[in-house]
Amino acid sequence: MLQCKTSVLRCRRVIGSTVVLIMTVAVFSILAGAADNGLGQRPYMGWSSWSSFHKNINEALIRSEADAMAAHLKPVGYTYINMDSGWTTKNFDSNGRPTWDTSKFPSGIPALADYVHSKGLKLGVYLKPGLSTTVLAANSQILGTNIHVKDIAIPSVPGDTETGDSVKIDFTKPGADEYVQSIANQLASWRVDFVKMDFVGPGGGNIKTADSREYMRHFMTALKNTGFPIWVELSNSLSFSNVTTWQQVSNGWRIDGDIESGVSGTLTDWTNVSKRFNDAPKWAPFAGPGGWSDFDALQLGNGSHDGLTVTERRTAATVWAASCAQFFTGADLRNLDSTDLAMMTNTEVIAVDQAGNVATPISQASSQQIWRTTKPNADGSFTVALFNLGSATATVSVSWSQLGFSGSAGVRDLWSHSNLGTMASGFSASLPSHGSRLLKVTPSTVSADFSISATPASQTVTAGSSTSYTVNIGSQNGFSGSVSLGVNGVPASTTTSFAPASVNAPGTAALNISTTSSTPAGTYTLTITGTSGSLSHTATITLTVQSSTVTCSTASAGGGWVNTSFASQSGTFTAAFDATPSASPTNAVAGLSNGAQTAYAGFATIARFNPSGQIDARNGGAYAAASIIPYSAGVQYHFRMVVNVPAHTYSIFVTPPGGAEQTVGSNFAFRTEQNTVTSLNWMGVFVGASSGTLTVCNASF
């Protein structure tokens, strides 16, 4: 359900403290037309398997790469472990949904996701648009329907741009959306955080007539319907003429072909890197919160095996960072070169990438180029990158008038972490062939300004209740004016107020939000705007509204089952609730069923506080758990069940107070007595011990 989206973001947004301190001055706003799945506020940072391993990936490898990232790169913000092609070798289940190659991933993707998540990281998978010809040949039945995939296929029209092994889906046909939704539901049930959708057309590939735009619109909608946050990245070499569509259906889009294209023995070469300089500028205006340009993997990490000199590797990282491109590597993280590792973890360079203020070239008329941000950063500085793309040493110079200001300015070299002094009117550097400098230029006289941010980043509220955020107004360069506040994007039947309505900087205000029982459930991106004269800045927050049909329900020993009805749920849905046992150990359960029940056997899903003092759950007829979680008397535990009614399975997760969400079990089976039901509509609570109570509150479905 939608609540899981908030809890997942809260649990997983882990960035090294150094980066956070650098980035607190950044102010973000949602671009018009940007993806509205709540992700992509900054370029993602992580790793992709393709460059080093191609399709030769397996469970042990991915775990070891996650271990290496957690040890070396996670502290500065790298979080995504993304499997490219090779995790599924045209493996599909009986309903035509992609599934893992069991010879490579014997424990399955849900177990791998749990392992990656246990490291504080996120897991990505690779897919292609359209309907696979393998699925079409099998004429699989679409989950939860009597419709087969031949009923939704257009066999004569390609579904992707690669080799013609998928066909277009006719979304005017019944079952088409159900099929795409079944894939999205499966990804969410696995707790996959990222999907690279490759060979999207119009764009790169062998089949230039393939058009995946409609598929991606439906796929993005299906992912949002799950309530689970999944980043969508498009590949490769997307058509620039359709950039506004790519903004709407993804969090990132490849602007070129593969960085490894035509290279053997190493990961890339300078020719492929240099293409990004030519192609990046036209995409720059479309990058921003919600979606970013993707230059493909930054081949940095394995020293000379990267295929670039040290100078070229630094230049590649400079243009990636200055362009605020997706910042991920294709290197083998288990064998990181010390020089490369220092570059990969340079917090000042990372901060440029994550600030989201995209630099563009003043001119590309020569090989000596100046790239700069056209608007100041939040602290009044400008990001400036100097490049010598020529074959011989050359001097590259920038004047402050080219940046739009006069007078002197302080210059800091971000690669060396050194202040170079105050320069009267500009800066010059002699650069080797393919060399670069990345600078922070701060005018000596800068205009007073303010910054705006809000905490927490997200809140969850039950319809009919209230919540609040703290809005922080910061002062920059002596700003002391009054900032008036407003907010938009709030759901219907909701009232908001600021206390106070305007803030004298620096200062804070409370944004108070009150919902009603009529407020629609969902996750909303709210934009807070601060205005002072001609100055205006925004900050974004997320509000999740959950419906509630069970306020609190208490079962007592000897009192029998307590059943409460809720709106009937079918398909895949998420149930969330808080449960508090009065004793430890005890024997108490909460479960979901079709119809009111009076025995364990009647419940499809069950979460139990068991007599040994641990939390577990039913898997079919037996109690089982992937993770046994101890519990204490009188402590409230938050549960989340992802229930797949057509498949008669559920996954269960629990969050102890102040802790991270833990997995109790993935894809557990319904009890036999309920394995044919088509909907669930009752919650039951029971205490089997001789004493004690179990109280369940705030249930949402």
XYZ file of C-alpha atoms in Angstrom:
701
model
C 0.000 0.000 0.000
C 0.993 3.577 -0.111
C 2.278 3.553 3.436
C 5.026 1.132 2.446
C 6.311 3.708 0.023
C 6.974 6.164 2.800
C 8.494 3.625 5.131
C 10.798 2.317 2.431
C 12.045 5.760 1.564
C 12.601 6.550 5.202
C 14.515 3.341 5.815
C 16.656 3.457 2.725
C 17.621 7.038 2.111
C 21.134 6.506 3.429
C 23.804 8.988 2.347
C 27.158 9.590 3.962
C 27.162 12.417 6.480
C 29.780 14.364 4.550
C 27.638 14.469 1.423
C 24.560 15.442 3.379
C 26.370 18.392 4.929
C 27.542 19.568 1.535
C 24.131 19.166 -0.053
C 21.921 20.831 2.529
C 22.098 24.099 0.608
C 20.571 22.583 -2.517
C 17.003 23.567 -3.333
C 14.896 21.375 -5.601
C 11.695 21.867 -7.521
C 9.735 19.469 -9.704
C 10.113 20.186 -13.408
C 6.962 20.518 -15.425
C 6.377 17.192 -17.130
C 8.799 15.285 -14.891
C 8.014 11.777 -13.657
C 5.700 11.945 -10.647
C 6.690 8.693 -8.914
C 8.402 10.560 -6.083
C 11.895 9.462 -7.151
C 14.748 11.118 -9.002
C 15.153 14.192 -6.828
C 18.878 13.772 -7.464
C 20.858 11.700 -9.980
C 21.230 8.154 -8.715
C 24.585 6.790 -7.604
C 25.515 3.149 -7.872
C 26.848 0.272 -9.967
C 25.826 -1.665 -13.081
C 26.924 -5.199 -13.892
C 27.113 -4.908 -17.697
C 30.511 -3.315 -18.327
C 32.552 -5.844 -16.368
C 30.412 -8.966 -16.545
C 27.906 -8.675 -19.420
C 25.466 -11.606 -18.975
C 27.845 -13.581 -16.746
C 26.192 -12.678 -13.468
C 24.917 -14.802 -10.621
C 23.725 -14.572 -7.058
C 27.163 -14.920 -5.447
C 28.637 -12.191 -7.667
C 25.872 -9.695 -6.955
C 26.164 -10.308 -3.215
C 29.919 -9.776 -3.315
C 29.556 -6.552 -5.334
C 27.008 -5.336 -2.773
C 29.451 -6.168 0.020
C 32.152 -4.152 -1.722
C 29.851 -1.173 -2.303
C 28.735 -1.186 1.321
C 32.341 -1.223 2.476
C 33.837 1.392 0.146
C 31.202 3.520 -1.613
C 28.005 3.602 0.432
C 29.414 6.153 2.929
C 29.513 8.813 0.189
C 26.123 8.051 -1.333
C 26.357 5.095 -3.742
C 23.300 2.886 -3.166
C 22.096 1.087 -6.310
C 23.278 -2.433 -7.203
C 21.828 -2.896 -10.688
C 21.794 -6.205 -12.546
C 21.811 -5.778 -16.300
C 20.881 -8.447 -18.844
C 21.628 -11.974 -17.638
C 19.534 -12.315 -14.474
C 16.755 -13.861 -16.557
C 17.522 -15.845 -19.714
C 14.090 -15.732 -21.316
C 12.676 -17.275 -18.135
C 8.961 -16.602 -17.656
C 6.378 -17.996 -15.282
C 3.072 -19.563 -16.313
C 1.499 -16.106 -16.516
C 4.140 -14.727 -18.868
C 5.969 -12.677 -16.255
C 9.792 -12.549 -16.314
C 11.438 -14.513 -13.540
C 14.985 -15.385 -12.540
C 17.319 -17.998 -13.939
C 17.283 -20.526 -11.094
C 20.685 -21.927 -12.072
C 22.236 -18.491 -11.517
C 20.009 -17.286 -8.678
C 19.048 -20.389 -6.675
C 17.762 -18.363 -3.714
C 15.625 -16.127 -5.932
C 15.405 -12.395 -6.447
C 13.348 -11.671 -3.277
C 16.084 -13.229 -1.136
C 18.749 -11.315 -3.059
C 16.797 -8.073 -2.591
C 16.609 -8.749 1.132
C 20.378 -9.278 1.246
C 21.106 -6.083 -0.676
C 18.656 -4.160 1.501
C 20.338 -5.515 4.634
C 23.448 -3.639 3.471
C 21.476 -0.395 3.230
C 21.539 -0.624 -0.579
C 18.987 -1.024 -3.381
C 18.581 -3.674 -6.066
C 17.879 -3.141 -9.761
C 16.893 -5.474 -12.609
C 16.882 -5.281 -16.403
C 13.850 -5.588 -18.706
C 12.795 -4.768 -22.241
C 9.458 -3.271 -23.333
C 6.742 -5.160 -25.184
C 5.546 -8.749 -25.091
C 8.270 -11.393 -25.417
C 7.914 -13.721 -28.382
C 8.665 -16.576 -25.958
C 5.585 -15.646 -23.942
C 3.580 -15.167 -27.124
C 4.524 -18.647 -28.348
C 3.421 -20.128 -25.005
C 0.209 -18.037 -25.157
C 0.371 -17.574 -21.395
C -2.775 -16.758 -19.469
C -2.706 -13.301 -17.913
C -2.774 -13.473 -14.127
C -6.200 -12.957 -12.567
C -8.025 -13.116 -15.917
C -9.271 -15.606 -18.483
C -7.382 -13.704 -21.188
C -4.303 -15.026 -22.987
C -1.432 -12.956 -24.305
C -2.329 -13.614 -27.964
C -5.463 -11.578 -27.272
C -3.391 -8.452 -26.561
C -0.488 -8.882 -29.028
C 0.183 -7.161 -32.332
C 2.582 -9.794 -33.740
C 3.525 -7.811 -36.829
C 4.824 -4.790 -34.871
C 8.104 -4.922 -32.885
C 7.987 -4.187 -29.180
C 11.614 -3.081 -28.739
C 14.494 -1.874 -30.874
C 16.919 -4.787 -30.358
C 16.343 -7.978 -32.359
C 12.608 -8.355 -32.729
C 12.152 -10.830 -29.871
C 9.229 -8.854 -28.503
C 6.039 -7.528 -30.077
C 3.855 -4.534 -29.444
C 0.945 -4.727 -26.978
C -2.457 -3.369 -27.988
C -3.578 -1.390 -24.967
C -7.095 -1.008 -26.334
C -7.611 -4.729 -25.666
C -8.913 -6.154 -22.376
C -6.090 -7.760 -20.435
C -3.293 -5.502 -21.712
C -3.131 -3.325 -18.629
C -3.697 -6.360 -16.423
C -0.651 -8.026 -17.954
C 1.636 -5.030 -17.427
C 0.226 -4.563 -13.924
C 1.003 -8.208 -13.107
C 4.670 -7.589 -13.990
C 4.764 -4.427 -11.885
C 3.132 -6.241 -8.969
C 5.707 -9.003 -9.191
C 8.589 -6.524 -9.106
C 7.060 -4.791 -6.098
C 6.503 -8.093 -4.295
C 10.202 -8.878 -4.831
C 11.024 -5.412 -3.419
C 13.035 -4.466 -6.496
C 14.030 -0.784 -6.363
C 15.105 -0.075 -9.941
C 14.283 -1.147 -13.494
C 16.499 -0.475 -16.479
C 14.227 -0.668 -19.514
C 16.511 -1.296 -22.484
C 16.031 -0.913 -26.241
C 13.246 1.608 -25.831
C 12.140 3.199 -29.072
C 12.254 5.518 -30.816
C 15.976 5.348 -30.162
C 19.086 3.244 -30.452
C 19.053 -0.362 -31.530
C 18.570 -2.322 -34.728
C 14.842 -1.755 -35.321
C 14.283 1.935 -35.898
C 10.511 1.593 -36.327
C 9.891 0.282 -32.791
C 7.947 2.708 -30.624
C 7.796 1.969 -26.880
C 6.253 5.232 -25.703
C 2.767 3.843 -25.063
C 4.175 0.798 -23.291
C 6.264 3.004 -20.996
C 3.268 5.165 -20.095
C 1.309 2.101 -19.014
C 4.318 0.528 -17.305
C 5.006 3.670 -15.249
C 1.340 3.838 -14.227
C 1.428 0.172 -13.206
C 4.520 0.721 -11.056
C 2.887 3.674 -9.314
C -0.210 1.561 -8.688
C 1.859 -0.839 -6.584
C 2.679 1.886 -4.074
C 6.272 0.624 -3.982
C 8.931 3.126 -5.155
C 10.731 1.770 -8.233
C 13.173 3.926 -10.197
C 12.783 3.687 -14.000
C 15.824 4.197 -16.254
C 15.553 4.141 -20.063
C 18.165 2.922 -22.555
C 19.703 3.406 -24.996
C 20.452 6.394 -27.184
C 16.902 7.707 -26.832
C 15.352 9.878 -29.524
C 15.854 13.520 -28.547
C 12.659 14.566 -30.317
C 10.708 12.612 -27.684
C 12.515 13.998 -24.643
C 9.305 15.321 -23.043
C 7.844 11.816 -23.125
C 10.993 10.338 -21.557
C 10.657 12.936 -18.784
C 7.156 11.725 -17.987
C 7.820 7.980 -18.022
C 11.233 7.660 -16.390
C 13.733 8.995 -13.902
C 16.576 8.938 -16.414
C 17.285 8.542 -20.103
C 20.383 7.444 -21.996
C 21.575 10.107 -24.406
C 24.089 7.876 -26.248
C 24.907 4.276 -27.086
C 26.849 1.923 -24.848
C 30.012 3.387 -23.338
C 31.724 0.049 -24.093
C 30.650 -0.045 -27.767
C 33.367 -1.290 -30.119
C 35.912 -1.738 -27.305
C 37.585 -5.024 -26.408
C 39.992 -5.789 -23.565
C 39.084 -2.709 -21.504
C 35.847 -1.132 -20.341
C 35.843 1.854 -22.712
C 38.074 4.314 -24.605
C 38.413 8.067 -25.016
C 36.464 8.107 -28.298
C 33.336 6.859 -26.540
C 33.780 9.255 -23.618
C 34.254 12.239 -25.934
C 30.872 11.592 -27.604
C 29.189 12.706 -24.383
C 30.702 16.182 -24.718
C 29.015 16.612 -28.088
C 25.606 15.215 -27.154
C 25.058 16.341 -23.562
C 24.286 20.073 -24.010
C 21.005 19.696 -25.919
C 19.622 17.363 -23.220
C 20.684 19.611 -20.335
C 17.564 21.844 -20.166
C 15.368 18.803 -19.533
C 17.329 17.403 -16.597
C 16.138 18.168 -13.096
C 14.284 16.744 -10.105
C 12.310 13.774 -11.373
C 14.700 12.764 -14.179
C 18.303 13.171 -15.319
C 20.499 12.544 -18.340
C 22.239 9.164 -18.365
C 25.711 9.084 -19.947
C 25.993 5.317 -19.232
C 28.522 3.924 -16.757
C 31.361 6.158 -15.600
C 34.258 3.779 -16.217
C 36.152 4.540 -13.081
C 37.414 2.021 -10.562
C 39.670 -0.552 -12.173
C 42.681 1.563 -13.087
C 44.195 0.914 -16.511
C 41.488 -1.685 -17.206
C 39.055 1.249 -17.434
C 40.617 1.933 -20.853
C 41.460 5.543 -20.001
C 44.504 7.332 -18.622
C 44.277 8.813 -15.116
C 43.874 12.248 -16.723
C 41.043 10.990 -18.946
C 39.312 9.245 -16.073
C 39.296 12.459 -14.062
C 37.972 14.373 -17.079
C 35.202 11.818 -17.569
C 34.199 12.129 -13.909
C 34.308 15.925 -14.258
C 31.871 16.077 -17.190
C 29.578 13.497 -15.541
C 29.497 15.534 -12.314
C 29.202 18.969 -13.942
C 26.325 17.656 -16.076
C 24.573 16.122 -13.055
C 24.451 12.818 -14.932
C 23.566 9.530 -13.271
C 26.734 8.754 -11.306
C 27.370 5.029 -11.500
C 30.298 2.814 -12.330
C 30.715 -0.355 -14.373
C 33.913 -1.440 -12.633
C 34.359 -4.597 -10.579
C 33.927 -3.154 -7.086
C 35.860 -6.029 -5.546
C 39.103 -4.830 -7.173
C 39.084 -1.060 -6.898
C 42.198 0.845 -7.892
C 43.301 3.184 -5.075
C 43.668 6.208 -7.375
C 40.243 5.603 -8.882
C 38.682 4.995 -5.477
C 39.904 8.388 -4.313
C 38.231 9.975 -7.331
C 35.025 7.971 -6.870
C 34.723 9.105 -3.250
C 35.640 12.784 -3.677
C 32.770 14.369 -1.769
C 33.140 17.823 -3.319
C 32.869 16.392 -6.833
C 29.933 14.194 -5.810
C 28.239 17.256 -4.333
C 28.398 18.998 -7.731
C 26.657 16.037 -9.370
C 24.036 15.777 -6.648
C 23.291 19.510 -6.492
C 21.311 19.230 -9.727
C 22.530 22.540 -11.166
C 23.551 21.414 -14.646
C 26.584 23.032 -16.302
C 26.665 23.654 -20.056
C 29.384 24.900 -22.434
C 29.768 28.573 -23.279
C 30.937 27.479 -26.736
C 31.929 24.260 -28.457
C 33.670 25.965 -31.354
C 37.066 24.653 -30.240
C 38.546 21.784 -28.252
C 39.230 24.126 -25.318
C 35.890 24.499 -23.598
C 34.395 26.213 -20.564
C 31.350 24.587 -19.000
C 29.569 26.495 -16.250
C 26.289 26.732 -14.389
C 24.221 29.574 -15.808
C 22.534 30.269 -12.501
C 24.369 30.488 -9.183
C 24.370 27.589 -6.759
C 22.423 28.042 -3.553
C 25.467 29.566 -1.824
C 26.000 32.116 -4.618
C 28.906 30.259 -6.232
C 29.222 29.011 -9.806
C 30.413 25.572 -10.890
C 33.028 25.878 -13.644
C 34.671 23.017 -15.558
C 37.585 23.664 -17.903
C 38.320 21.059 -20.593
C 41.097 20.559 -23.114
C 39.702 18.001 -25.544
C 42.565 18.478 -27.976
C 45.601 16.280 -28.614
C 48.221 18.693 -27.191
C 48.655 20.752 -24.032
C 46.671 24.005 -24.158
C 45.632 26.886 -21.924
C 41.951 27.273 -21.090
C 40.753 30.573 -19.614
C 37.481 31.808 -18.173
C 36.584 35.406 -17.367
C 34.091 36.339 -14.703
C 32.127 38.365 -17.256
C 31.440 35.059 -19.048
C 29.758 33.894 -15.842
C 27.614 37.021 -15.665
C 29.233 39.002 -12.861
C 32.004 41.574 -12.395
C 34.636 42.073 -9.717
C 36.866 39.497 -8.085
C 36.029 35.956 -7.049
C 37.433 33.189 -4.882
C 38.423 30.011 -6.704
C 38.487 26.514 -5.201
C 39.763 23.380 -6.946
C 37.284 20.634 -6.064
C 39.489 17.703 -7.059
C 42.350 18.788 -4.823
C 40.145 20.322 -2.100
C 42.292 23.456 -2.243
C 41.516 27.178 -2.284
C 43.462 28.822 -5.113
C 42.928 32.388 -3.898
C 40.986 35.434 -5.059
C 41.223 36.205 -8.763
C 40.555 39.711 -10.065
C 38.752 38.992 -13.318
C 39.141 35.348 -14.311
C 41.170 32.154 -14.175
C 43.513 30.322 -16.558
C 44.985 26.842 -16.482
C 47.386 24.920 -18.671
C 45.789 21.540 -19.282
C 47.292 18.412 -20.793
C 45.588 16.640 -23.666
C 42.164 15.440 -22.503
C 42.728 17.244 -19.200
C 40.308 19.219 -17.031
C 39.801 21.295 -13.886
C 36.640 21.448 -11.778
C 36.233 24.714 -9.906
C 33.948 26.442 -7.465
C 33.929 30.170 -8.246
C 32.460 32.454 -5.575
C 32.051 36.160 -6.413
C 33.493 38.427 -3.726
C 30.335 40.501 -3.829
C 27.227 38.374 -4.017
C 23.577 39.208 -3.627
C 21.807 38.368 -0.414
C 19.488 35.404 -0.789
C 17.669 32.779 1.227
C 17.368 28.998 1.119
C 14.357 26.844 1.923
C 14.097 23.229 3.056
C 11.568 21.127 4.922
C 11.741 18.228 7.361
C 10.901 15.455 7.460
C 11.056 14.638 3.751
C 7.888 12.546 4.010
C 5.000 11.957 6.377
C 2.212 9.379 6.512
C -1.209 10.283 7.847
C -4.478 8.392 8.156
C -7.413 10.095 6.433
C -9.183 12.264 8.996
C -6.094 13.162 11.014
C -3.347 15.800 10.846
C 0.399 16.095 10.534
C 3.043 18.791 10.202
C 6.409 19.608 8.672
C 9.050 22.115 9.720
C 10.016 24.646 7.036
C 13.507 26.059 7.438
C 14.461 29.413 5.924
C 18.201 30.006 5.784
C 20.077 33.250 5.304
C 22.781 33.565 2.660
C 25.128 36.490 2.258
C 23.424 38.513 4.964
C 19.821 38.087 3.821
C 17.445 39.235 6.569
C 14.181 39.793 4.725
C 10.718 38.352 5.260
C 9.811 35.222 3.275
C 6.133 34.467 2.633
C 5.166 30.810 2.320
C 2.719 28.823 0.223
C 2.161 25.206 -0.740
C 0.549 23.414 -3.671
C -0.064 19.825 -4.676
C -2.152 18.964 -1.600
C -4.929 16.386 -2.100
C -8.625 17.243 -2.163
C -10.503 17.697 1.114
C -7.331 18.838 2.859
C -6.545 22.134 4.582
C -3.106 23.635 5.155
C -1.678 26.519 7.132
C 1.720 27.961 7.973
C 2.561 29.168 11.465
C 3.730 31.842 10.973
C 2.627 32.599 7.408
C 5.911 34.421 6.743
C 9.376 34.006 8.250
C 12.103 36.544 8.926
C 15.263 34.780 7.780
C 16.822 32.851 9.297
C 13.867 31.141 10.919
C 11.346 28.326 10.820
C 7.633 27.814 10.341
C 5.320 24.863 10.819
C 3.349 23.606 7.827
C 0.203 22.100 9.335
C -1.839 19.726 7.192
C -5.289 18.463 8.167
C -7.050 15.738 6.191
C -10.671 14.633 6.379
C -12.326 11.255 6.043
C -12.988 12.246 2.396
C -9.321 12.878 1.538
C -8.338 10.352 -1.164
C -5.689 7.824 -0.201
C -2.458 8.176 -2.137
C 1.047 9.583 -2.135
C 1.336 13.263 -3.043
C 4.332 15.457 -3.887
C 3.843 18.874 -2.279
C 5.800 21.934 -3.360
C 6.501 24.586 -0.721
C 7.281 28.008 -2.166
C 9.068 30.818 -0.353
C 8.896 34.320 -1.844
C 10.651 37.537 -0.885
C 10.362 40.318 -3.435
C 11.802 39.021 -6.710
C 13.420 36.038 -4.996
C 11.575 32.718 -5.007
C 12.720 29.222 -4.014
C 10.959 25.906 -3.540
C 11.322 22.691 -1.599
C 9.440 19.436 -2.090
C 8.009 17.004 0.439
C 5.938 13.841 0.218
C 2.593 13.251 1.961
C 1.068 9.789 2.058
C -2.605 9.546 3.004
C -3.808 6.090 4.001
C -7.389 4.989 4.434
C -8.324 3.376 7.713
C -11.131 0.975 8.492
C -9.780 -0.387 11.762
C -8.918 2.218 14.376
C -8.049 -0.158 17.202
C -9.135 -3.719 17.850
C -8.148 -5.630 20.998
C -8.363 -9.375 21.553
C -8.072 -10.796 25.081
C -7.206 -14.285 26.263
C -10.353 -16.362 26.562
C -12.341 -13.776 24.633
C -12.271 -15.465 21.240
C -11.539 -13.995 17.846
C -12.235 -10.314 17.192
C -13.141 -9.760 13.523
C -13.402 -6.415 11.739
C -14.435 -5.994 8.112
C -12.618 -3.812 5.613
C -13.194 -2.848 1.974
C -12.797 -5.983 -0.130
C -9.332 -6.301 -1.689
C -8.377 -8.372 -4.740
C -5.328 -8.606 -6.966
C -2.142 -7.464 -5.239
C -2.480 -5.076 -2.327
C -0.645 -4.020 0.810
C -2.057 -4.175 4.307
C -0.346 -2.181 7.044
C -1.108 -2.174 10.778
C 0.401 -1.593 14.205
C 0.242 -4.437 16.735
C 1.060 -4.303 20.439
C 1.242 -7.424 22.665
C 0.656 -6.936 26.397
C 2.939 -9.785 27.391
C 6.132 -11.464 26.285
C 6.134 -14.286 25.562
C 2.540 -14.760 24.483
C 0.636 -16.525 21.724
C -1.289 -13.924 19.743
C -2.090 -13.509 16.060
C -3.477 -11.016 13.565
C -4.634 -12.221 10.169
C -6.581 -11.460 7.013
C -9.348 -13.631 5.624
C -12.340 -13.897 3.355
C -15.255 -13.641 5.750
C -15.186 -13.530 9.545
C -13.257 -16.472 11.011
C -12.993 -18.208 14.365
C -9.931 -20.438 13.846
C -6.381 -20.304 12.524
C -7.367 -22.528 9.615
C -9.706 -19.885 8.223
C -7.073 -17.228 7.711
C -5.204 -16.596 4.484
C -2.380 -14.624 6.132
C -1.243 -14.623 9.731
C 1.372 -12.713 11.726
C 2.082 -14.198 15.154
C 3.701 -13.150 18.392
C 4.720 -16.672 19.302
C 5.206 -18.205 22.766
C 8.989 -18.281 22.427
C 9.095 -14.471 22.320
C 9.595 -14.037 18.585
C 7.571 -12.799 15.609
C 6.847 -15.256 12.799
C 4.113 -16.057 10.277
C 2.170 -18.933 8.718
C 3.544 -20.370 5.496
C 0.735 -22.588 4.313
C -0.019 -24.877 7.228
C 3.171 -24.299 9.214
C 4.711 -21.388 11.068
C 7.927 -20.246 9.429
C 10.070 -17.162 9.044
C 13.028 -16.062 6.989
C 13.991 -13.737 9.833
C 12.988 -14.371 13.432
C 12.395 -11.050 15.180
C 12.254 -10.864 19.005
C 9.483 -8.812 20.571
C 8.819 -7.175 23.934
C 5.667 -6.671 25.957
C 3.871 -3.361 25.557
C 5.856 -2.337 22.454
C 4.116 -1.373 19.221
C 5.383 -3.096 16.038
C 4.479 -1.916 12.539
C 3.568 -4.671 10.071
C 3.353 -4.547 6.300
C 1.873 -7.403 4.271
C 2.155 -7.446 0.471
C -0.666 -9.798 -0.506
C -1.097 -11.383 -3.950
C -4.631 -12.764 -3.889
C -4.609 -14.433 -7.352
C -1.336 -16.205 -6.546
C -2.466 -16.888 -2.939
C 0.829 -15.705 -1.513
C 1.969 -12.935 0.778
C 5.179 -11.364 2.041
C 5.398 -9.910 5.510
C 7.665 -7.258 6.989
C 7.901 -5.745 10.465
C 9.432 -2.515 11.752
C 10.268 -2.340 15.477
C 10.195 1.093 17.141
C 13.207 3.112 16.079
C 14.535 0.302 13.870
C 14.649 -0.591 10.217
C 12.079 -2.734 8.461
C 12.905 -6.462 8.551
C 11.608 -9.330 6.452
C 9.639 -12.042 8.229
C 9.039 -14.002 5.055
C 8.666 -13.659 1.277
C 5.978 -15.284 -0.881
C 4.466 -17.353 1.925
C 1.452 -19.468 0.927
C -2.117 -18.874 2.093
C -3.590 -21.500 4.395
C -5.094 -24.366 2.378
C -8.592 -23.440 3.489
C -8.245 -20.020 1.820
C -6.137 -20.855 -1.234
C -9.028 -20.442 -3.669
C -10.450 -17.128 -2.442
C -10.622 -14.226 -4.899
C -10.716 -11.434 -2.315
C -9.932 -10.662 1.325
C -12.238 -8.528 3.437
C -11.815 -9.248 7.171
C -9.083 -8.765 9.767
C -9.043 -11.067 12.789
C -7.167 -10.775 16.088
C -6.786 -13.594 18.642
C -4.862 -14.371 21.835
C -4.235 -18.056 22.444
C -2.302 -17.666 25.692
C -3.962 -17.989 29.089
C -3.536 -14.276 29.735
C -2.697 -11.045 27.955
C -4.056 -8.985 25.056
C -3.128 -8.039 21.513
C -4.148 -4.615 20.219
C -4.120 -3.849 16.485
C -4.434 -0.212 15.367
C -4.249 1.967 12.267
C -4.912 -0.819 9.794
C -4.934 0.321 6.172
C -5.606 -1.606 2.982
